[in-house]
PDB file of C-alpha atoms in Angstrom:
ATOM      1  CA  MET C1125      -8.245  -7.507 -13.267  1.00 69.00           C
ATOM      2  CA  ASN C1126     -10.398  -9.583 -10.945  1.00 72.00           C
ATOM      3  CA  ASN C1127     -12.064  -8.325  -7.764  1.00 71.00           C
ATOM      4  CA  PHE C1128      -9.164  -9.439  -5.567  1.00 75.00           C
ATOM      5  CA  GLN C1129      -6.724  -7.440  -7.673  1.00 83.00           C
ATOM      6  CA  ASN C1130      -8.995  -4.402  -7.959  1.00 83.00           C
ATOM      7  CA  THR C1131      -9.500  -4.361  -4.192  1.00 84.00           C
ATOM      8  CA  HIS C1132      -5.753  -4.279  -3.598  1.00 89.00           C
ATOM      9  CA  GLN C1133      -5.128  -1.663  -6.260  1.00 90.00           C
ATOM     10  CA  ASP C1134      -7.873   0.556  -4.795  1.00 89.00           C
ATOM     11  CA  ALA C1135      -6.090   0.394  -1.436  1.00 90.00           C
ATOM     12  CA  ASN C1136      -2.791   1.154  -3.170  1.00 94.00           C
ATOM     13  CA  LYS C1137      -4.265   4.288  -4.729  1.00 94.00           C
ATOM     14  CA  ARG C1138      -5.592   5.458  -1.354  1.00 93.00           C
ATOM     15  CA  VAL C1139      -2.134   4.997   0.133  1.00 95.00           C
ATOM     16  CA  GLN C1140      -0.628   7.046  -2.696  1.00 95.00           C
ATOM     17  CA  LYS C1141      -3.105   9.859  -2.005  1.00 94.00           C
ATOM     18  CA  PHE C1142      -2.226   9.690   1.702  1.00 94.00           C
ATOM     19  CA  ASN C1143       1.444  10.033   0.816  1.00 96.00           C
ATOM     20  CA  THR C1144       0.694  13.074  -1.332  1.00 95.00           C
ATOM     21  CA  ASP C1145      -1.522  14.708   1.285  1.00 93.00           C
ATOM     22  CA  HIS C1146       0.973  14.102   4.100  1.00 95.00           C
ATOM     23  CA  ALA C1147       4.254  14.459   2.212  1.00 95.00           C
ATOM     24  CA  ALA C1148       5.601  16.994   4.711  1.00 95.00           C
ATOM     25  CA  ASP C1149       5.065  14.558   7.598  1.00 95.00           C
ATOM     26  CA  THR C1150       6.408  11.440   5.902  1.00 96.00           C
ATOM     27  CA  ALA C1151       9.485  13.356   4.705  1.00 96.00           C
ATOM     28  CA  THR C1152      10.626  13.475   8.337  1.00 95.00           C
ATOM     29  CA  ILE C1153      10.681   9.668   8.641  1.00 95.00           C
ATOM     30  CA  PRO C1154      14.002   7.950   7.840  1.00 91.00           C
ATOM     31  CA  ASP C1155      13.655   5.159   5.247  1.00 92.00           C
ATOM     32  CA  TYR C1156      10.100   6.159   4.324  1.00 95.00           C
ATOM     33  CA  ALA C1157      11.049   7.628   0.944  1.00 95.00           C
ATOM     34  CA  SER C1158      12.665   4.342  -0.104  1.00 94.00           C
ATOM     35  CA  GLU C1159       9.591   2.299   0.856  1.00 94.00           C
ATOM     36  CA  GLN C1160       7.336   4.784  -0.930  1.00 95.00           C
ATOM     37  CA  SER C1161       9.439   4.765  -4.100  1.00 95.00           C
ATOM     38  CA  LEU C1162       9.469   0.975  -4.379  1.00 95.00           C
ATOM     39  CA  PHE C1163       5.741   0.904  -3.625  1.00 95.00           C
ATOM     40  CA  ASP C1164       4.961   3.506  -6.317  1.00 95.00           C
ATOM     41  CA  THR C1165       7.006   1.567  -8.876  1.00 95.00           C
ATOM     42  CA  ALA C1166       5.035  -1.609  -8.213  1.00 93.00           C
ATOM     43  CA  VAL C1167       1.686   0.249  -8.337  1.00 94.00           C
ATOM     44  CA  ALA C1168       2.620   1.725 -11.726  1.00 93.00           C
ATOM     45  CA  LYS C1169       3.512  -1.734 -13.000  1.00 91.00           C
ATOM     46  CA  ILE C1170       0.119  -3.059 -11.886  1.00 89.00           C
ATOM     47  CA  ASP C1171      -1.564  -0.243 -13.817  1.00 88.00           C
ATOM     48  CA  GLN C1172       0.477  -1.067 -16.897  1.00 86.00           C
ATOM     49  CA  ALA C1173      -0.193  -4.794 -16.598  1.00 82.00           C
ATOM     50  CA  ALA C1174      -3.924  -4.132 -16.286  1.00 80.00           C
ATOM     51  CA  GLN C1175      -3.854  -1.924 -19.384  1.00 77.00           C
ATOM     52  CA  ASN C1176      -1.968  -4.550 -21.362  1.00 69.00           C
ATOM     53  CA  GLN C1177      -4.389  -7.228 -20.277  1.00 65.00           C
ATOM     54  CA  ALA C1178      -7.440  -5.180 -21.184  1.00 60.00           C
ATOM     55  CA  ALA C1179      -6.003  -4.128 -24.529  1.00 54.00           C
ATOM     56  CA  ASP C1180      -4.991  -7.636 -25.622  1.00 46.00           C
ATOM     57  CA  ASN C1181      -8.010  -9.126 -27.419  1.00 44.00           C
ATOM     58  CA  SER C1182      -6.111 -10.975 -30.132  1.00 44.00           C
ATOM     59  CA  GLY C1183      -6.506 -14.369 -28.497  1.00 38.00           C
ATOM     60  CA  ILE C1184      -2.753 -14.717 -27.978  1.00 35.00           C
ATOM     61  CA  GLY C1185      -1.051 -13.448 -24.861  1.00 37.00           C
ATOM     62  CA  GLU C1186       2.620 -13.023 -24.029  1.00 48.00           C
ATOM     63  CA  ASP C1187       2.852 -15.104 -20.881  1.00 66.00           C
ATOM     64  CA  LYS C1188       6.540 -15.815 -21.394  1.00 77.00           C
ATOM     65  CA  LYS C1189       7.370 -12.122 -21.734  1.00 80.00           C
ATOM     66  CA  ASN C1190       5.377 -11.288 -18.600  1.00 81.00           C
ATOM     67  CA  ARG C1191       7.201 -13.913 -16.576  1.00 86.00           C
ATOM     68  CA  LYS C1192      10.544 -12.696 -17.852  1.00 89.00           C
ATOM     69  CA  ASN C1193       9.708  -9.092 -16.926  1.00 89.00           C
ATOM     70  CA  LYS C1194       8.490 -10.199 -13.506  1.00 90.00           C
ATOM     71  CA  MET C1195      11.720 -12.124 -12.930  1.00 93.00           C
ATOM     72  CA  ALA C1196      13.741  -9.039 -13.855  1.00 93.00           C
ATOM     73  CA  PHE C1197      11.615  -6.758 -11.692  1.00 92.00           C
ATOM     74  CA  VAL C1198      11.726  -8.926  -8.558  1.00 92.00           C
ATOM     75  CA  VAL C1199      15.456  -9.633  -8.741  1.00 95.00           C
ATOM     76  CA  ILE C1200      16.381  -5.985  -9.366  1.00 94.00           C
ATOM     77  CA  LEU C1201      13.930  -4.849  -6.670  1.00 91.00           C
ATOM     78  CA  PHE C1202      15.916  -6.615  -3.969  1.00 93.00           C
ATOM     79  CA  ALA C1203      19.262  -6.039  -5.672  1.00 94.00           C
ATOM     80  CA  MET C1204      18.741  -2.283  -5.257  1.00 93.00           C
ATOM     81  CA  ARG C1205      18.608  -2.775  -1.501  1.00 92.00           C
ATOM     82  CA  GLY C1206      21.727  -4.892  -1.627  1.00 93.00           C
ATOM     83  CA  VAL C1207      23.632  -2.236  -3.581  1.00 93.00           C
ATOM     84  CA  VAL C1208      22.887   0.421  -0.980  1.00 91.00           C
ATOM     85  CA  LYS C1209      23.864  -1.805   1.940  1.00 93.00           C
ATOM     86  CA  ALA C1210      27.040  -3.034   0.206  1.00 93.00           C
ATOM     87  CA  ARG C1211      28.113   0.533  -0.536  1.00 93.00           C
ATOM     88  CA  GLN C1212      27.519   1.534   3.074  1.00 93.00           C
ATOM     89  CA  LEU C1213      29.766  -1.335   4.148  1.00 94.00           C
ATOM     90  CA  GLY C1214      32.417  -0.463   1.580  1.00 94.00           C
ATOM     91  CA  ASN C1215      31.955  -3.771  -0.263  1.00 94.00           C
ATOM     92  CA  THR C1216      32.438  -2.505  -3.820  1.00 94.00           C
ATOM     93  CA  ASP C1217      32.600  -5.989  -5.372  1.00 95.00           C
ATOM     94  CA  VAL C1218      29.141  -6.963  -4.126  1.00 95.00           C
ATOM     95  CA  ALA C1219      27.736  -3.550  -5.024  1.00 94.00           C
ATOM     96  CA  ALA C1220      29.087  -3.843  -8.570  1.00 95.00           C
ATOM     97  CA  ALA C1221      27.695  -7.358  -8.967  1.00 95.00           C
ATOM     98  CA  LEU C1222      24.211  -6.182  -8.022  1.00 95.00           C
ATOM     99  CA  ASP C1223      24.113  -2.711  -9.573  1.00 93.00           C
ATOM    100  CA  HIS C1224      22.166  -3.389 -12.776  1.00 93.00           C
ATOM    101  CA  PRO C1225      18.967  -2.023 -14.355  1.00 91.00           C
ATOM    102  CA  GLU C1226      15.973  -4.252 -15.072  1.00 89.00           C
ATOM    103  CA  THR C1227      16.966  -4.327 -18.744  1.00 90.00           C
ATOM    104  CA  PHE C1228      20.139  -6.218 -17.762  1.00 91.00           C
ATOM    105  CA  ILE C1229      17.822  -9.200 -17.331  1.00 94.00           C
ATOM    106  CA  SER C1230      14.658  -8.362 -19.267  1.00 89.00           C
ATOM    107  CA  GLN C1231      16.422  -7.522 -22.552  1.00 89.00           C
ATOM    108  CA  ALA C1232      18.933 -10.371 -22.471  1.00 89.00           C
ATOM    109  CA  SER C1233      18.339 -13.586 -24.362  1.00 89.00           C
ATOM    110  CA  ASP C1234      16.127 -16.021 -22.460  1.00 88.00           C
ATOM    111  CA  SER C1235      19.019 -18.250 -21.390  1.00 90.00           C
ATOM    112  CA  ASP C1236      21.267 -15.315 -20.488  1.00 93.00           C
ATOM    113  CA  ALA C1237      18.414 -13.683 -18.545  1.00 93.00           C
ATOM    114  CA  VAL C1238      18.039 -16.756 -16.347  1.00 94.00           C
ATOM    115  CA  THR C1239      21.797 -17.017 -15.843  1.00 95.00           C
ATOM    116  CA  ARG C1240      22.126 -13.348 -14.903  1.00 96.00           C
ATOM    117  CA  ALA C1241      19.170 -13.516 -12.520  1.00 96.00           C
ATOM    118  CA  LYS C1242      20.516 -16.653 -10.822  1.00 96.00           C
ATOM    119  CA  ASP C1243      23.999 -15.153 -10.512  1.00 96.00           C
ATOM    120  CA  MET C1244      22.636 -12.028  -8.830  1.00 96.00           C
ATOM    121  CA  VAL C1245      20.509 -14.057  -6.429  1.00 96.00           C
ATOM    122  CA  LYS C1246      23.556 -16.173  -5.559  1.00 96.00           C
ATOM    123  CA  VAL C1247      25.510 -13.027  -4.690  1.00 96.00           C
ATOM    124  CA  MET C1248      22.713 -11.856  -2.409  1.00 96.00           C
ATOM    125  CA  ASN C1249      22.272 -15.280  -0.823  1.00 96.00           C
ATOM    126  CA  ASP C1250      26.024 -15.678  -0.231  1.00 96.00           C
ATOM    127  CA  ASN C1251      26.085 -12.304   1.535  1.00 96.00           C
ATOM    128  CA  LEU C1252      22.889 -12.486   3.592  1.00 94.00           C
ATOM    129  CA  ALA C1253      24.843 -12.053   6.808  1.00 94.00           C
ATOM    130  CA  THR C1254      25.956  -8.560   5.772  1.00 94.00           C
ATOM    131  CA  LEU C1255      23.127  -7.519   3.444  1.00 95.00           C
ATOM    132  CA  THR C1256      20.769  -7.213   6.384  1.00 93.00           C
ATOM    133  CA  ASN C1257      18.053  -5.460   4.361  1.00 92.00           C
ATOM    134  CA  ILE C1258      17.531  -8.721   2.426  1.00 94.00           C
ATOM    135  CA  VAL C1259      16.138 -11.838   4.132  1.00 93.00           C
ATOM    136  CA  ALA C1260      15.742 -15.506   3.250  1.00 93.00           C
ATOM    137  CA  ALA C1261      12.112 -14.968   2.212  1.00 92.00           C
ATOM    138  CA  ASP C1262      13.309 -12.434  -0.377  1.00 92.00           C
ATOM    139  CA  ILE C1263      15.676 -15.035  -1.820  1.00 95.00           C
ATOM    140  CA  THR C1264      12.751 -17.445  -2.060  1.00 94.00           C
ATOM    141  CA  ALA C1265      10.606 -14.849  -3.848  1.00 92.00           C
ATOM    142  CA  MET C1266      13.343 -14.235  -6.409  1.00 95.00           C
ATOM    143  CA  ASN C1267      13.959 -17.929  -7.004  1.00 94.00           C
ATOM    144  CA  THR C1268      10.210 -18.467  -7.468  1.00 93.00           C
ATOM    145  CA  ALA C1269      10.106 -15.787 -10.162  1.00 92.00           C
ATOM    146  CA  ILE C1270      13.154 -17.285 -11.884  1.00 94.00           C
ATOM    147  CA  THR C1271      11.660 -20.790 -11.851  1.00 92.00           C
ATOM    148  CA  ALA C1272       8.357 -19.490 -13.244  1.00 87.00           C
ATOM    149  CA  PHE C1273      10.142 -18.073 -16.291  1.00 87.00           C
ATOM    150  CA  ASP C1274      12.732 -20.821 -16.647  1.00 87.00           C
ATOM    151  CA  SER C1275       9.994 -23.465 -16.823  1.00 83.00           C
ATOM    152  CA  ILE C1276       8.436 -21.934 -19.965  1.00 78.00           C
ATOM    153  CA  LYS C1277      11.251 -19.954 -21.580  1.00 74.00           C
ATOM    154  CA  GLY C1278      11.275 -22.348 -24.522  1.00 66.00           C
ATOM    155  CA  ASP C1279       7.512 -22.384 -24.950  1.00 55.00           C
ATOM    156  CA  PRO C1280       5.437 -20.255 -27.350  1.00 50.00           C
ATOM    157  CA  THR C1281       2.919 -17.716 -26.129  1.00 44.00           C
ATOM    158  CA  ILE C1282      -0.328 -18.983 -24.630  1.00 41.00           C
ATOM    159  CA  ALA C1283      -3.941 -18.015 -25.037  1.00 40.00           C
ATOM    160  CA  VAL C1284      -4.784 -14.668 -23.471  1.00 39.00           C
ATOM    161  CA  GLU C1285      -8.002 -16.049 -21.989  1.00 41.00           C
ATOM    162  CA  GLN C1286      -5.969 -18.427 -19.846  1.00 44.00           C
ATOM    163  CA  LYS C1287      -3.913 -15.484 -18.636  1.00 44.00           C
ATOM    164  CA  LYS C1288      -7.045 -13.519 -17.790  1.00 44.00           C
ATOM    165  CA  ALA C1289      -8.658 -16.490 -16.062  1.00 39.00           C
ATOM    166  CA  THR C1290      -5.735 -17.097 -13.732  1.00 42.00           C
ATOM    167  CA  GLY C1291      -5.067 -13.401 -13.231  1.00 42.00           C
ATOM    168  CA  THR C1292      -1.787 -14.180 -11.527  1.00 43.00           C
ATOM    169  CA  ASP C1293       0.834 -13.088 -14.032  1.00 57.00           C
ATOM    170  CA  PRO C1294       2.225 -10.602 -13.301  1.00 79.00           C
ATOM    171  CA  ILE C1295      -0.311  -8.708 -11.202  1.00 85.00           C
ATOM    172  CA  ASN C1296      -0.536 -11.009  -8.196  1.00 82.00           C
ATOM    173  CA  GLY C1297       3.234 -11.003  -7.807  1.00 82.00           C
ATOM    174  CA  LEU C1298       3.223  -7.216  -7.859  1.00 89.00           C
ATOM    175  CA  ILE C1299       0.455  -7.151  -5.255  1.00 90.00           C
ATOM    176  CA  VAL C1300       2.720  -9.122  -2.919  1.00 89.00           C
ATOM    177  CA  ILE C1301       5.302  -6.377  -3.359  1.00 92.00           C
ATOM    178  CA  THR C1302       2.871  -3.494  -2.763  1.00 94.00           C
ATOM    179  CA  ASP C1303       1.537  -5.241   0.350  1.00 92.00           C
ATOM    180  CA  LEU C1304       5.107  -5.621   1.602  1.00 93.00           C
ATOM    181  CA  HIS C1305       5.817  -1.906   1.258  1.00 94.00           C
ATOM    182  CA  ILE C1306       2.451  -0.836   2.665  1.00 94.00           C
ATOM    183  CA  ASP C1307       3.376  -2.879   5.729  1.00 92.00           C
ATOM    184  CA  GLY C1308       6.773  -1.176   5.788  1.00 93.00           C
ATOM    185  CA  MET C1309       5.258   2.304   5.581  1.00 96.00           C
ATOM    186  CA  LYS C1310       2.698   1.405   8.223  1.00 93.00           C
ATOM    187  CA  LYS C1311       5.398   0.205  10.608  1.00 93.00           C
ATOM    188  CA  LEU C1312       7.368   3.413  10.112  1.00 95.00           C
ATOM    189  CA  ILE C1313       4.312   5.647  10.630  1.00 94.00           C
ATOM    190  CA  HIS C1314       3.376   3.772  13.800  1.00 93.00           C
ATOM    191  CA  SER C1315       6.951   3.906  15.048  1.00 93.00           C
ATOM    192  CA  TYR C1316       7.403   7.646  14.559  1.00 94.00           C
ATOM    193  CA  PHE C1317       3.881   9.075  14.992  1.00 93.00           C
ATOM    194  CA  SER C1318       1.938   6.834  17.419  1.00 90.00           C
ATOM    195  CA  ILE C1319       2.560   9.328  20.222  1.00 90.00           C
ATOM    196  CA  SER C1320       2.905  12.670  18.455  1.00 91.00           C
ATOM    197  CA  LYS C1321       0.308  12.242  15.679  1.00 90.00           C
ATOM    198  CA  PRO C1322      -2.098   9.389  16.499  1.00 90.00           C
ATOM    199  CA  ILE C1323      -4.790  10.724  14.137  1.00 88.00           C
ATOM    200  CA  LEU C1324      -2.356  10.395  11.233  1.00 91.00           C
ATOM    201  CA  VAL C1325      -1.647   6.812  12.281  1.00 92.00           C
ATOM    202  CA  ASP C1326      -5.369   6.014  12.401  1.00 89.00           C
ATOM    203  CA  GLU C1327      -5.885   7.550   8.969  1.00 90.00           C
ATOM    204  CA  PHE C1328      -3.192   5.384   7.387  1.00 93.00           C
ATOM    205  CA  ASP C1329      -4.628   2.269   9.014  1.00 90.00           C
ATOM    206  CA  LEU C1330      -8.077   3.115   7.647  1.00 87.00           C
ATOM    207  CA  ILE C1331      -7.144   3.959   4.072  1.00 88.00           C
ATOM    208  CA  SER C1332      -4.868   0.912   3.698  1.00 89.00           C
ATOM    209  CA  GLN C1333      -7.678  -1.511   4.545  1.00 85.00           C
ATOM    210  CA  LEU C1334      -8.960  -3.788   1.781  1.00 77.00           C
ATOM    211  CA  ILE C1335     -12.519  -2.802   0.800  1.00 68.00           C
ATOM    212  CA  PRO C1336     -14.221  -5.019  -1.811  1.00 62.00           C
ATOM    213  CA  ARG C1337     -15.684  -3.065  -4.690  1.00 60.00           C
ATOM    214  CA  GLY C1338     -19.419  -2.527  -4.474  1.00 51.00           C
ATOM    215  CA  VAL C1339     -19.253  -1.752  -0.756  1.00 45.00           C
ATOM    216  CA  ARG C1340     -20.064   1.917  -0.287  1.00 52.00           C
ATOM    217  CA  HIS C1341     -20.898   2.443   3.376  1.00 60.00           C
ATOM    218  CA  ASN C1342     -19.137   5.630   4.399  1.00 77.00           C
ATOM    219  CA  LYS C1343     -19.350   5.898   8.176  1.00 84.00           C
ATOM    220  CA  ALA C1344     -18.301   8.600  10.598  1.00 89.00           C
ATOM    221  CA  GLU C1345     -17.497   7.513  14.143  1.00 90.00           C
ATOM    222  CA  ILE C1346     -17.187  10.444  16.530  1.00 93.00           C
ATOM    223  CA  ASP C1347     -15.846   9.923  20.034  1.00 93.00           C
ATOM    224  CA  VAL C1348     -16.969  12.777  22.319  1.00 94.00           C
ATOM    225  CA  VAL C1349     -14.972  13.347  25.515  1.00 93.00           C
ATOM    226  CA  ASP C1350     -14.552  15.975  28.216  1.00 93.00           C
ATOM    227  CA  SER C1351     -11.609  18.250  27.374  1.00 90.00           C
ATOM    228  CA  MET C1352     -10.372  18.343  30.967  1.00 90.00           C
ATOM    229  CA  THR C1353     -10.918  14.782  32.203  1.00 90.00           C
ATOM    230  CA  ASN C1354     -10.885  12.950  28.860  1.00 88.00           C
ATOM    231  CA  THR C1355     -13.909  10.928  30.042  1.00 91.00           C
ATOM    232  CA  ALA C1356     -16.705   9.885  27.702  1.00 92.00           C
ATOM    233  CA  ILE C1357     -19.740  12.161  27.311  1.00 95.00           C
ATOM    234  CA  GLU C1358     -22.935  10.143  27.010  1.00 93.00           C
ATOM    235  CA  GLY C1359     -26.032  11.595  25.368  1.00 94.00           C
ATOM    236  CA  ALA C1360     -24.303  14.134  23.110  1.00 95.00           C
ATOM    237  CA  THR C1361     -26.089  14.805  19.820  1.00 96.00           C
ATOM    238  CA  ILE C1362     -24.039  14.611  16.634  1.00 95.00           C
ATOM    239  CA  THR C1363     -25.464  16.060  13.412  1.00 94.00           C
ATOM    240  CA  CYS C1364     -23.989  15.765   9.939  1.00 92.00           C
ATOM    241  CA  ILE C1365     -24.654  19.218   8.483  1.00 91.00           C
ATOM    242  CA  SER C1366     -24.755  18.105   4.838  1.00 87.00           C
ATOM    243  CA  ASN C1367     -27.408  15.374   5.171  1.00 84.00           C
ATOM    244  CA  HIS C1368     -28.922  16.275   8.599  1.00 88.00           C
ATOM    245  CA  LYS C1369     -28.472  12.727   9.892  1.00 89.00           C
ATOM    246  CA  THR C1370     -27.985  12.502  13.648  1.00 92.00           C
ATOM    247  CA  ALA C1371     -26.600  10.131  16.241  1.00 93.00           C
ATOM    248  CA  THR C1372     -26.529  10.117  20.034  1.00 94.00           C
ATOM    249  CA  THR C1373     -23.384   9.060  21.860  1.00 93.00           C
ATOM    250  CA  ASP C1374     -23.586   5.912  23.988  1.00 90.00           C
ATOM    251  CA  ASP C1375     -22.023   5.324  27.392  1.00 89.00           C
ATOM    252  CA  THR C1376     -18.603   5.100  25.754  1.00 88.00           C
ATOM    253  CA  GLY C1377     -19.057   8.558  24.216  1.00 91.00           C
ATOM    254  CA  ILE C1378     -19.248   7.221  20.668  1.00 91.00           C
ATOM    255  CA  GLY C1379     -21.830   8.085  18.013  1.00 92.00           C
ATOM    256  CA  VAL C1380     -21.858   6.688  14.462  1.00 90.00           C
ATOM    257  CA  ILE C1381     -23.489   8.196  11.362  1.00 91.00           C
ATOM    258  CA  ASP C1382     -23.760   6.079   8.206  1.00 84.00           C
ATOM    259  CA  GLY C1383     -24.159   7.167   4.584  1.00 81.00           C
ATOM    260  CA  VAL C1384     -21.941  10.248   4.732  1.00 86.00           C
ATOM    261  CA  LYS C1385     -20.608  11.672   1.458  1.00 85.00           C
ATOM    262  CA  THR C1386     -16.890  11.470   0.774  1.00 84.00           C
ATOM    263  CA  GLY C1387     -14.715  14.528   1.218  1.00 85.00           C
ATOM    264  CA  ASN C1388     -14.616  17.114   3.994  1.00 89.00           C
ATOM    265  CA  GLN C1389     -17.853  17.041   6.007  1.00 91.00           C
ATOM    266  CA  LYS C1390     -18.902  19.207   8.946  1.00 93.00           C
ATOM    267  CA  PHE C1391     -20.492  17.810  12.095  1.00 95.00           C
ATOM    268  CA  GLU C1392     -22.169  19.693  14.947  1.00 95.00           C
ATOM    269  CA  ILE C1393     -21.765  18.250  18.441  1.00 96.00           C
ATOM    270  CA  ILE C1394     -24.137  19.386  21.189  1.00 96.00           C
ATOM    271  CA  ALA C1395     -24.074  18.178  24.803  1.00 95.00           C
ATOM    272  CA  PRO C1396     -25.803  19.631  27.891  1.00 94.00           C
ATOM    273  CA  GLY C1397     -23.393  21.716  29.959  1.00 94.00           C
ATOM    274  CA  TYR C1398     -20.824  21.966  27.169  1.00 95.00           C
ATOM    275  CA  THR C1399     -20.014  24.504  24.467  1.00 95.00           C
ATOM    276  CA  THR C1400     -21.376  23.450  21.081  1.00 95.00           C
ATOM    277  CA  GLN C1401     -18.621  22.555  18.631  1.00 95.00           C
ATOM    278  CA  ILE C1402     -18.523  22.175  14.835  1.00 94.00           C
ATOM    279  CA  ILE C1403     -15.743  20.003  13.479  1.00 93.00           C
ATOM    280  CA  THR C1404     -14.611  18.916  10.007  1.00 91.00           C
ATOM    281  CA  LEU C1405     -13.860  15.277   9.247  1.00 90.00           C
ATOM    282  CA  HIS C1406     -12.477  14.055   5.932  1.00 88.00           C
ATOM    283  CA  ILE C1407     -14.585  11.080   4.857  1.00 85.00           C
ATOM    284  CA  HIS C1408     -12.873   8.312   2.917  1.00 80.00           C
ATOM    285  CA  ARG C1409     -14.936   5.981   0.757  1.00 73.00           C
ATOM    286  CA  SER C1410     -16.112   2.668   2.196  1.00 66.00           C
ATOM    287  CA  VAL C1411     -14.286   2.849   5.529  1.00 70.00           C
ATOM    288  CA  LEU C1412     -15.073   3.765   9.106  1.00 73.00           C
ATOM    289  CA  ASN C1413     -13.763   7.312   9.575  1.00 84.00           C
ATOM    290  CA  LYS C1414     -12.914   8.180  13.192  1.00 87.00           C
ATOM    291  CA  ILE C1415     -12.242  11.336  15.154  1.00 90.00           C
ATOM    292  CA  ILE C1416     -12.093  12.318  18.830  1.00 91.00           C
ATOM    293  CA  VAL C1417     -13.813  15.584  19.821  1.00 93.00           C
ATOM    294  CA  HIS C1418     -12.967  17.314  23.107  1.00 94.00           C
ATOM    295  CA  LEU C1419     -15.867  19.422  24.421  1.00 94.00           C
ATOM    296  CA  VAL C1420     -15.300  22.300  26.812  1.00 93.00           C
ATOM    297  CA  LYS C1421     -17.671  22.843  29.736  1.00 92.00           C
ATOM    298  CA  VAL C1422     -19.705  26.042  29.732  1.00 91.00           C
TER     299      VAL C1422
END
């Protein structure tokens, strides 16, 4: 995998950890489980594709097989949505036409695989008005995957070095899918928790950012405010207990400490006229970790 792909997969893994850590919260969000499931499936496929790529040193790759599997995956990915919507609407014919496993396409002969994929896409395209969880861009994505396989289905395998150099088959297509579902999960978290759990929203936004590998600047940004008035406290001293680094809040009440170890870290906040407070902030690698601290007057 190249740096672009590794950067995306690193973000994917952070999102998966977030989903594990906050499973109780996300379980309360309608539609979140579906987005998470589709996301996890695509992440697993990226892992498998990376393993296959790394393991293949024979000089011959299976580009045709990869494109066929990608075609099957993308078509069935959207077909699953169509099945659910069709069933909800009582349209059993459409549901039956779309309710197939990936092997329905991937294990068919090359010509039959293309025919089956095209037939399923036609069903979805003909019913876009009612299958509202599928959009025109999804139809385009499926047709692109079909064309990519159809154009080489009669060709032999190609050199693995060409596959590794381009790095686009099938990993980049899967990255498009994971990005789509990260955006879906982000929208849901913002929609349901922006008011009740803003810290959770901020955490998801942080961990889903793309951080190029090699960048390891863990920062803690602490916003110190008065607990009663919610106004900024200037001149407060913030100390990271583990490394003894300090920062002084500016006129906006913010102090930043760089080079903090990952994991749960304790910070001491001292301000004249206020009760000293020690807080714990979970530091994620290579991102700006934020927290608001409310100090109480003595």
